[in-house]
Short mmCIF file of C-alpha atoms in Angstrom, two decimals:
data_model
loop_
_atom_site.label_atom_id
_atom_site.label_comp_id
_atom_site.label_asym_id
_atom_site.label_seq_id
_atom_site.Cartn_x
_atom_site.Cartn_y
_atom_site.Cartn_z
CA UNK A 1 -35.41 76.18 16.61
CA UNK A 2 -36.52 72.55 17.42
CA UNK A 3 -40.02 74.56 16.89
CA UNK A 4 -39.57 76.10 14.12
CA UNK A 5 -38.22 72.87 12.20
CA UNK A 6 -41.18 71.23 13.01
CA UNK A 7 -43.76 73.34 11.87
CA UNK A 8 -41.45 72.48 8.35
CA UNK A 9 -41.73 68.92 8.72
CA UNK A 10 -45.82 69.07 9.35
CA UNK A 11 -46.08 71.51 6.59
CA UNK A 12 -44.63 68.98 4.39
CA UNK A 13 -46.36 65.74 5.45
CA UNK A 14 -49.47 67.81 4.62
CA UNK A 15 -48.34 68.56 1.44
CA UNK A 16 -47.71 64.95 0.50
CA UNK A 17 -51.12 64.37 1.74
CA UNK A 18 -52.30 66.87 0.14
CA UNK A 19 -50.90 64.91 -3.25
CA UNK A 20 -52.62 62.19 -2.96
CA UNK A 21 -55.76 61.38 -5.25
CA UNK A 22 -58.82 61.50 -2.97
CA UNK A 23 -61.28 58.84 -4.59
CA UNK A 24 -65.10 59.24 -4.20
CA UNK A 25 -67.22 56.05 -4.89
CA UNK A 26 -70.04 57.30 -6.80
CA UNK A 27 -70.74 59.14 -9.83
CA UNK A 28 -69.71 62.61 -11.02
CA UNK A 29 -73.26 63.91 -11.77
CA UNK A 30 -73.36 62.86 -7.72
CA UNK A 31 -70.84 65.13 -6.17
CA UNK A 32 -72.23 68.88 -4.84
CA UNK A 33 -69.52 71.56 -4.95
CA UNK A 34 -69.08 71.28 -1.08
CA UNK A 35 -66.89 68.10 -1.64
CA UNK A 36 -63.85 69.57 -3.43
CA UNK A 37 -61.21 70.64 -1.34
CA UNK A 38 -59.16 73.43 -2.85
CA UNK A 39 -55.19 71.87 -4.22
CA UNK A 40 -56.94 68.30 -4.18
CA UNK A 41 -57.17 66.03 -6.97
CA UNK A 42 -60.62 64.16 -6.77
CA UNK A 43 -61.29 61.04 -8.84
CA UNK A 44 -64.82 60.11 -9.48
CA UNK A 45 -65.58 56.13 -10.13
CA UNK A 46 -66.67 57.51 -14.01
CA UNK A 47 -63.44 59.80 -14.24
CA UNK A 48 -61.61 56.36 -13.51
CA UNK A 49 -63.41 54.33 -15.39
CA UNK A 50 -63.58 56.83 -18.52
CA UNK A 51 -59.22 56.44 -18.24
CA UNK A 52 -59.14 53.04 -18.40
CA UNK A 53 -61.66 52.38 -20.75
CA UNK A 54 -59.72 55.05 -23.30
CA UNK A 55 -56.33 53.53 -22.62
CA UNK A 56 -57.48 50.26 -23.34
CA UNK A 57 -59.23 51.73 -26.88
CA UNK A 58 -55.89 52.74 -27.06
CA UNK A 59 -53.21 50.49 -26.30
CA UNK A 60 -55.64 47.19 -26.93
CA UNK A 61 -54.69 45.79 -23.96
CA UNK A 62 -54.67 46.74 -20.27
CA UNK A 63 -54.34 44.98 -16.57
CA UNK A 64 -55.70 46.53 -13.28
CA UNK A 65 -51.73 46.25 -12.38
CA UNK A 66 -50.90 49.00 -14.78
CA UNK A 67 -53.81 51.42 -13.95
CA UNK A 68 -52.94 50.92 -10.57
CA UNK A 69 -49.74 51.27 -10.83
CA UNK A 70 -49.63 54.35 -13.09
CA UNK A 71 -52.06 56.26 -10.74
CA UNK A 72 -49.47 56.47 -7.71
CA UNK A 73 -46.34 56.81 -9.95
CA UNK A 74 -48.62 60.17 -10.87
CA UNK A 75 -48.71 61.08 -7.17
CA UNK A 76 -44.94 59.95 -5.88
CA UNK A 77 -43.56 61.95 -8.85
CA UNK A 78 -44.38 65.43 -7.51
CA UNK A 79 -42.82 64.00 -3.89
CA UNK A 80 -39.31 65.22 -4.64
CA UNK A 81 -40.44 68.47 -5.30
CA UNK A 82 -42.31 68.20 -1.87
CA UNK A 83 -38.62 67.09 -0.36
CA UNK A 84 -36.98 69.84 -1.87
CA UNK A 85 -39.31 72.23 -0.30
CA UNK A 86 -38.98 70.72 3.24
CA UNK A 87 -35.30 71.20 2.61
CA UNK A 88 -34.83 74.49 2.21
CA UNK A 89 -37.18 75.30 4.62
CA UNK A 90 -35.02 73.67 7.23
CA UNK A 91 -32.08 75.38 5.17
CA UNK A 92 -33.97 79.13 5.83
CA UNK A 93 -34.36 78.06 10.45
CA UNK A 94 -30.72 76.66 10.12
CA UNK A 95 -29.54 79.99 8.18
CA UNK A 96 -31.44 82.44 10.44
CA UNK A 97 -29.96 80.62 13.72
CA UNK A 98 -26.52 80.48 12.71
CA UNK A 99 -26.67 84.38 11.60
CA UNK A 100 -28.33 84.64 15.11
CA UNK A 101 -25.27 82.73 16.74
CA UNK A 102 -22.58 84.40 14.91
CA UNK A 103 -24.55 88.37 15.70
CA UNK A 104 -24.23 87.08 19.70
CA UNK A 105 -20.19 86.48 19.86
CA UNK A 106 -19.75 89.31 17.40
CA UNK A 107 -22.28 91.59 19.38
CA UNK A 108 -19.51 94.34 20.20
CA UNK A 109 -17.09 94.10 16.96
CA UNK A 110 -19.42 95.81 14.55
CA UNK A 111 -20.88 94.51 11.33
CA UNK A 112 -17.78 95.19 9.27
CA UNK A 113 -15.56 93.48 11.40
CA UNK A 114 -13.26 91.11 9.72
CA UNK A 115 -12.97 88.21 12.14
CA UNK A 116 -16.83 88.45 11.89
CA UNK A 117 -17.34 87.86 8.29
CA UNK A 118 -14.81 85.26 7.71
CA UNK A 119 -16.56 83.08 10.26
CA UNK A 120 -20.08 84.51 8.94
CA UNK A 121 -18.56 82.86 5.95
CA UNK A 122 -17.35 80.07 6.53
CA UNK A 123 -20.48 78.85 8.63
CA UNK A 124 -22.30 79.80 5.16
CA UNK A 125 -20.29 77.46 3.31
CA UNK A 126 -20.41 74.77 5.63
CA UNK A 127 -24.33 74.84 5.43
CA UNK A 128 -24.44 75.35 2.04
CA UNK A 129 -22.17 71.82 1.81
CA UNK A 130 -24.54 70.20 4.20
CA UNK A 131 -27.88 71.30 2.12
CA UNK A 132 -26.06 70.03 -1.11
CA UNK A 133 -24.92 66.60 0.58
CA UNK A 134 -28.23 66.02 2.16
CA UNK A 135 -30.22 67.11 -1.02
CA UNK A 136 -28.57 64.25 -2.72
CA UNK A 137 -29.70 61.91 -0.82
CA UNK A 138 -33.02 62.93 -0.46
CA UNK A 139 -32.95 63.30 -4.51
CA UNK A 140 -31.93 59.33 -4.88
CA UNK A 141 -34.65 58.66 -2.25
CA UNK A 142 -37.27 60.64 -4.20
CA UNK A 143 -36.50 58.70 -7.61
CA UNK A 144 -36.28 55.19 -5.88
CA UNK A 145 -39.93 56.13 -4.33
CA UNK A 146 -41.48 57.38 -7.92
CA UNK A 147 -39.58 54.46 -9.96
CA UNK A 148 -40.10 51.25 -7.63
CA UNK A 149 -43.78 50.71 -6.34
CA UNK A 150 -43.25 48.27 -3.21
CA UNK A 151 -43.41 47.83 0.22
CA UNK A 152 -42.74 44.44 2.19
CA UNK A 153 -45.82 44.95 4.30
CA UNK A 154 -47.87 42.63 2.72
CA UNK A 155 -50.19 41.64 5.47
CA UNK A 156 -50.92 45.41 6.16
CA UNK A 157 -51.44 46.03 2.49
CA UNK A 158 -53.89 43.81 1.93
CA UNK A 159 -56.06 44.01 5.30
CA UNK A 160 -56.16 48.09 4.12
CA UNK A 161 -57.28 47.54 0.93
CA UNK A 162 -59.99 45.28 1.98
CA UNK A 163 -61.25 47.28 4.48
CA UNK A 164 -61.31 50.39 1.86
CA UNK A 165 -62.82 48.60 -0.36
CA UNK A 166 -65.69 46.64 1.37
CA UNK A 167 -65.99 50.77 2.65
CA UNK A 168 -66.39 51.79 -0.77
CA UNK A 169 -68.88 49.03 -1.57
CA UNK A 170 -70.77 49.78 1.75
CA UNK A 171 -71.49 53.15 0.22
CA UNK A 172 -72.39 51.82 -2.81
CA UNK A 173 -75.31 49.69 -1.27
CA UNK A 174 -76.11 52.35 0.95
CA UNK A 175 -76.46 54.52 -2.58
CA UNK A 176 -79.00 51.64 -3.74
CA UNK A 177 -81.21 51.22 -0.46
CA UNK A 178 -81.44 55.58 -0.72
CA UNK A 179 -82.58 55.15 -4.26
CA UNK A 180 -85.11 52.81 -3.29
CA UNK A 181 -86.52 54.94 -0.21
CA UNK A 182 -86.05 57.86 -2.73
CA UNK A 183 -85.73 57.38 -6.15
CA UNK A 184 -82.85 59.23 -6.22
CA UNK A 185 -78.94 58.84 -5.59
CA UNK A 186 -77.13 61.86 -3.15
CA UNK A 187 -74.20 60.95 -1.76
CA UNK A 188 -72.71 63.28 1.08
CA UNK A 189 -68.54 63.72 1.27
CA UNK A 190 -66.82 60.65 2.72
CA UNK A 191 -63.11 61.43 2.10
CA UNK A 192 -60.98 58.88 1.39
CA UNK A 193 -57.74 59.59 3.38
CA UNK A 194 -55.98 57.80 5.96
CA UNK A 195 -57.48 58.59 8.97
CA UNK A 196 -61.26 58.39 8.00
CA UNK A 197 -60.74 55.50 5.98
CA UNK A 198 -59.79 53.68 9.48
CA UNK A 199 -62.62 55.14 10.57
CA UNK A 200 -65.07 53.93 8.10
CA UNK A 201 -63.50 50.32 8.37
CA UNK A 202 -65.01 47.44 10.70
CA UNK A 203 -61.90 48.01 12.60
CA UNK A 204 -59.51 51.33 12.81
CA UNK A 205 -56.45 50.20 10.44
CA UNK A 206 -54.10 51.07 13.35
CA UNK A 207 -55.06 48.28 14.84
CA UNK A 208 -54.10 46.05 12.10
CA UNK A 209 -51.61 43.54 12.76
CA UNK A 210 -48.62 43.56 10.62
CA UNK A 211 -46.88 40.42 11.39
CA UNK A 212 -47.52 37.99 8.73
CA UNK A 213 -50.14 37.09 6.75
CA UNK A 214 -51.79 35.02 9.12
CA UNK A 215 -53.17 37.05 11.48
CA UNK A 216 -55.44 38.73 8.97
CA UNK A 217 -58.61 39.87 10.31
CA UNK A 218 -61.61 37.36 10.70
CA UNK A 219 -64.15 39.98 10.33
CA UNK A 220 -63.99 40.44 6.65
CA UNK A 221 -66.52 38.17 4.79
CA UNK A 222 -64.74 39.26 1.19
CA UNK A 223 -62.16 37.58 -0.07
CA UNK A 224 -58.46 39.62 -0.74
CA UNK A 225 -58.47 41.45 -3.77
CA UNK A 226 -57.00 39.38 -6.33
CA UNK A 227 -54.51 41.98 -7.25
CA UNK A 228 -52.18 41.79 -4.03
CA UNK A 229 -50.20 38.23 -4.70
CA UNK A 230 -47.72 38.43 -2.00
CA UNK A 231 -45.17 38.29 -4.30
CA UNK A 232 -41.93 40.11 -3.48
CA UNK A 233 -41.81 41.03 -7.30
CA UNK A 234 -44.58 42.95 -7.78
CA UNK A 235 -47.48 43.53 -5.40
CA UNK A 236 -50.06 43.67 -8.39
CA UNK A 237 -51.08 40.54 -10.37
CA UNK A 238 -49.77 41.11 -14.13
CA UNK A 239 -52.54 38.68 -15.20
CA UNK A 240 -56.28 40.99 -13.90
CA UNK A 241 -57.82 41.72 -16.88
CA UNK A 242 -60.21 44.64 -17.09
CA UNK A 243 -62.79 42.83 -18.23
CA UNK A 244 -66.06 44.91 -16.68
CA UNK A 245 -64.36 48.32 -17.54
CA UNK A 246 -63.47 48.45 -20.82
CA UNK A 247 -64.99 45.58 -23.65
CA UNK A 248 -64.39 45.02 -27.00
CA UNK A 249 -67.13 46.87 -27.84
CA UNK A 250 -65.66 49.72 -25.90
CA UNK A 251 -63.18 49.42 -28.10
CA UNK A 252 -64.29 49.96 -31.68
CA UNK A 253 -67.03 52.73 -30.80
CA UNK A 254 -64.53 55.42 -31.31
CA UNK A 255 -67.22 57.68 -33.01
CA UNK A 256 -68.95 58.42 -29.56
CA UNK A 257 -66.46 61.63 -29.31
CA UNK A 258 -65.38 62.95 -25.76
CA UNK A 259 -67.94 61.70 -22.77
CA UNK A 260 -68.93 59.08 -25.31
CA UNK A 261 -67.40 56.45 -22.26
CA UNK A 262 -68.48 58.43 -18.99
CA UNK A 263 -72.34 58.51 -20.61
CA UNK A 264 -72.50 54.55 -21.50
CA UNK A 265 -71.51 54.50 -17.75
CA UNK A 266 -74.00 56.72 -16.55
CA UNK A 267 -76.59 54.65 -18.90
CA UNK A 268 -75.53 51.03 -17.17
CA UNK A 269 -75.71 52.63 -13.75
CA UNK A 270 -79.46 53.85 -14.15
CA UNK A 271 -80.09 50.80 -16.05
CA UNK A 272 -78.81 48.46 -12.83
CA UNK A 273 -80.75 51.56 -10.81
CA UNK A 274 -84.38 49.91 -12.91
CA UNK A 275 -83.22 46.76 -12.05
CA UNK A 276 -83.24 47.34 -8.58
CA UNK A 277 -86.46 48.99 -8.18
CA UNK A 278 -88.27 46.29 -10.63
CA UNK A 279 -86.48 43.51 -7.97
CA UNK A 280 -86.99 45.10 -5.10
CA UNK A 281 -91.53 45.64 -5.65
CA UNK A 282 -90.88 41.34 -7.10
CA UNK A 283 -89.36 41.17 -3.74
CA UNK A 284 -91.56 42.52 -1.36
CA UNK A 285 -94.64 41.13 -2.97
CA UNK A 286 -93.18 37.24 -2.69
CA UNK A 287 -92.28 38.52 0.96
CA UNK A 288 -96.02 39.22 1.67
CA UNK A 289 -97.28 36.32 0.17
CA UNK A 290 -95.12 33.93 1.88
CA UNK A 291 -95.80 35.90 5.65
CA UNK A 292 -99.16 35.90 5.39
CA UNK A 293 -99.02 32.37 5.51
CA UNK A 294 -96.82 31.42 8.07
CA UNK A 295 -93.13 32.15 6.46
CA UNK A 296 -91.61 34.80 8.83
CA UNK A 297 -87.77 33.30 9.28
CA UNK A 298 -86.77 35.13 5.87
CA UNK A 299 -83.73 36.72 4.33
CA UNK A 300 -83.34 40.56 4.18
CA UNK A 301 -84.61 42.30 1.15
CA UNK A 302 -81.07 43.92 1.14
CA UNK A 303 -79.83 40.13 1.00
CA UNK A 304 -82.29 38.98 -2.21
CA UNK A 305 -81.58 41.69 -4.25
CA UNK A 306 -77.80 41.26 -4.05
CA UNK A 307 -78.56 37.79 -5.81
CA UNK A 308 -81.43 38.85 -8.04
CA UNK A 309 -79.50 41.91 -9.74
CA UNK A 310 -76.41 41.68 -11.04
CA UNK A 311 -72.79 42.92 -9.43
CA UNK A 312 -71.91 46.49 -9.61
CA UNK A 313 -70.06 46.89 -13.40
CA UNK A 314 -67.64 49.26 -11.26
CA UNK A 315 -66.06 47.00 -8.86
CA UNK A 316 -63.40 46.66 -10.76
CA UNK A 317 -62.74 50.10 -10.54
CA UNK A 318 -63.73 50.08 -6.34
CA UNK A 319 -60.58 47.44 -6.09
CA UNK A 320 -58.40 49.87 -8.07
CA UNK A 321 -59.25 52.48 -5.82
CA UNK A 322 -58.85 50.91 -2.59
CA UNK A 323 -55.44 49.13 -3.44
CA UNK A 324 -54.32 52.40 -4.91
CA UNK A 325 -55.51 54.21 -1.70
CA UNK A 326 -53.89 51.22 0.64
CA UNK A 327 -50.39 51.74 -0.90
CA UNK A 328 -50.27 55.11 -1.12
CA UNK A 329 -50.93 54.96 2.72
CA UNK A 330 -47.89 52.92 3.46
CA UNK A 331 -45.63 55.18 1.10
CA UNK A 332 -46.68 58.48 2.32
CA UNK A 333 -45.60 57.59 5.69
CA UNK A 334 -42.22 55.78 4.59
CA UNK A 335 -41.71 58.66 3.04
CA UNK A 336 -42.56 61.56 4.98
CA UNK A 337 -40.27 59.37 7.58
CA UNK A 338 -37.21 59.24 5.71
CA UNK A 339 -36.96 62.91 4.39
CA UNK A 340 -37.49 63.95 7.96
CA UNK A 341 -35.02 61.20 9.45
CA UNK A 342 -31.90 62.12 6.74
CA UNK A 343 -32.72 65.88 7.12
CA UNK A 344 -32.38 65.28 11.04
CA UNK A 345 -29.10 63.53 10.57
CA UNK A 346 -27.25 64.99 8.14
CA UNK A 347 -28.23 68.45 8.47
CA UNK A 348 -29.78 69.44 11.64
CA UNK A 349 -27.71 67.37 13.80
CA UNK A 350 -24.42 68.11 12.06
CA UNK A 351 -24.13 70.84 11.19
CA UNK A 352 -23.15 72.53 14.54
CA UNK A 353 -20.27 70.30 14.57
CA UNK A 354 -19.08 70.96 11.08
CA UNK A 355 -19.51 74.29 11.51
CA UNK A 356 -16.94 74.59 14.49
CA UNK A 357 -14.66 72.13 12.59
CA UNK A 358 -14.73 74.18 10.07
CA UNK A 359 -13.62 77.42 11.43
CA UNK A 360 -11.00 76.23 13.69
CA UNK A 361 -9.28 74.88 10.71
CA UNK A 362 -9.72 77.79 8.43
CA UNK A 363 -8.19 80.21 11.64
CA UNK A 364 -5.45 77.60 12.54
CA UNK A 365 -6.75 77.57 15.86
CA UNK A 366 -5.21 74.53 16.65
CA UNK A 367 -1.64 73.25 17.90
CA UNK A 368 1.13 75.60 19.37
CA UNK A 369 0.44 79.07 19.96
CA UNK A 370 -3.01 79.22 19.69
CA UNK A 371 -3.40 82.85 22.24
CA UNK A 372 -1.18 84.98 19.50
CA UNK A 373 -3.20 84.04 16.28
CA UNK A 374 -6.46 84.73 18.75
CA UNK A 375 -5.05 87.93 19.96
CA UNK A 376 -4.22 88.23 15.89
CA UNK A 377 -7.39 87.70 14.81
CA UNK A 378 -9.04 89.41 17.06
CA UNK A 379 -7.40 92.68 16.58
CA UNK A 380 -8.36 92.30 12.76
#
């Protein structure tokens, strides 16, 4: 059985895995078919940016705290469903061993034996009651999750998201130094899941140290996204203003139609793609010059043209991405913990006891003459 449950509980930890968005760091017109995964939802920086800047056409006003926010109340709210599922799938192992259980005592009365199904029956009812009673508190777990976004871990929180996101700004440079070699942008698949995320980082996230905020790492040159306060309140800032994403400009060109936002994207990004090239011949020219007479201690090319060109217009929507990313992290595994933990406890665990309980209350097998009702029963 112990088998059996646990191939349910992996099943559903993939599933809420499965949930999550999986972000990509480049562009749409980027992304070859390989990438997609079959049952994921993939978010494009464009496809992010695109939402934002049509919410704030639409509502006139918009922080990175509600985007954010939004975005994993949009994954944690299928996560019940998810529990459910794990549920009953413990429900079917803990059906088909009790059948199994009651089929071994009752080997040599027959199916239609009567002692047989009343305690067929009342081992039925007692799971049932179990399922129910579990479910409910799985249910209240599930709403708290999809209503509440929060997590005490601030320290981890906040090391995560700035290791995903000096990741997804890693690939962004690495997209500029390829269009420079190249003259064009192609991207290969990095997904953006737990695991590989570590991976990707300076240092593997599992080695973060959760303690306090003071032992954050020393490796990170970046600063911590603005958005993560510390506060026990909220852990996004109510006062980020999506300033690069969406401008008043953005606002009143309503007659662009659908795409109208992804293409003024697309436009920018080739535009800062010019820039770079234009920089980078200025560069390597003044580079020359200065070598061939005498200069060779000099900074990296890379280096110049991060101060010659402006900063990426999308990274504001990088930091949305990684915080998003970082939190869903810590609540996938809270919750893939506690379903498991409450199903262990009040279902797995007890229900062999209730069970018995069960029928030797409903028989009577209990107190004085306890041989003549068996001998009664069993001649039923």
């Amino acid at each position: 059985m112990d088998d059996k449950v646990r191939m349910v509980y992996d099943a559903f930890a993939g599933a809420v895995e499965r949930s999550r968005v999986e972000f990509r760091p480049w562009m749409r017109e980027h992304h070859h078919p390989a990438e997609e995964e079959e049952g994921k939802t993939v978010m494009y920086v464009d496809d992010l940016w695109e939402r934002i800047a049509t919410e704030v056409s639409a509502r006139g006003n918009l922080s990175a705290q509600t985007v954010q926010e939004d975005i994993i109340r949009s994954v944690t709210s299928s996560w019940d469903v998810l529990a459910s599922e794990c549920l009953n799938g413990v429900r079917e192992v803990l059906s088909q061993l009790v059948t199994s259980i009651v089929d071994l005592h009752f080997r040599c009365a027959g199916d239609g034996n009567e002692l047989r199904m009343i305690v067929q029956s009342i081992a039925d009812g007692q799971l049932h009651s179990q399922v129910e009673m579990t479910g409910r508190k799985l249910a209240d777990f599930g709403a708290l999750e999809k209503r509440t976004v929060f997590t005490s871990s601030h320290a981890r929180l906040r090391d995560s998201a700035a290791a995903i996101l000096s990741h997804f700004k890693d690939i962004r440079r690495q997209a500029d130094h390829t269009l420079l070699e190249h003259g064009a942008l192609r991207q290969s698949p990095v997904p953006m899941g737990r695991t590989e995320a570590a991976k990707a980082s300076s240092k593997p996230l599992d080695h973060v140290p959760v303690a306090g905020p003071s032992h954050s790492r020393e490796s990170h040159t970046m600063s911590i996204p603005s958005s993560f306060t510390g506060q026990t309140s909220s852990l996004f800032s109510k006062n980020v203003p999506l300033s690069t994403v969406a401008t008043s400009e953005d606002q009143g060109r309503q007659s662009d139609g659908p795409g109208g936002l992804r293409r003024r994207l697309v436009e920018q990004q080739r535009q800062r793609a010019d820039s770079l090239r234009n920089a980078n011949e200025a560069i390597q020219v003044a580079l020359s010059s200065l070598r061939s007479v005498g200069f060779h201690d000099l900074s990296s090319p890379e280096q110049l043209l991060e101060k010659l060109v402006e900063p990426d217009p999308v990274d504001e929507v990088l930091e949305i991405m990684a915080n998003v990313v970082a939190y869903l992290d810590i609540a996938s595994i809270r919750f893939v913990d506690y379903i498991t933990l409450h199903i262990e406890d009040y279902l797995v665990n007890a229900i062999g006891d209730k069970i018995n309980a069960a029928v030797v209350a409903n028989l009577d097998l209990s107190g004085g003459n306890i041989e003549e009702r068996c001998l009664r029963w069993m001649a039923a």
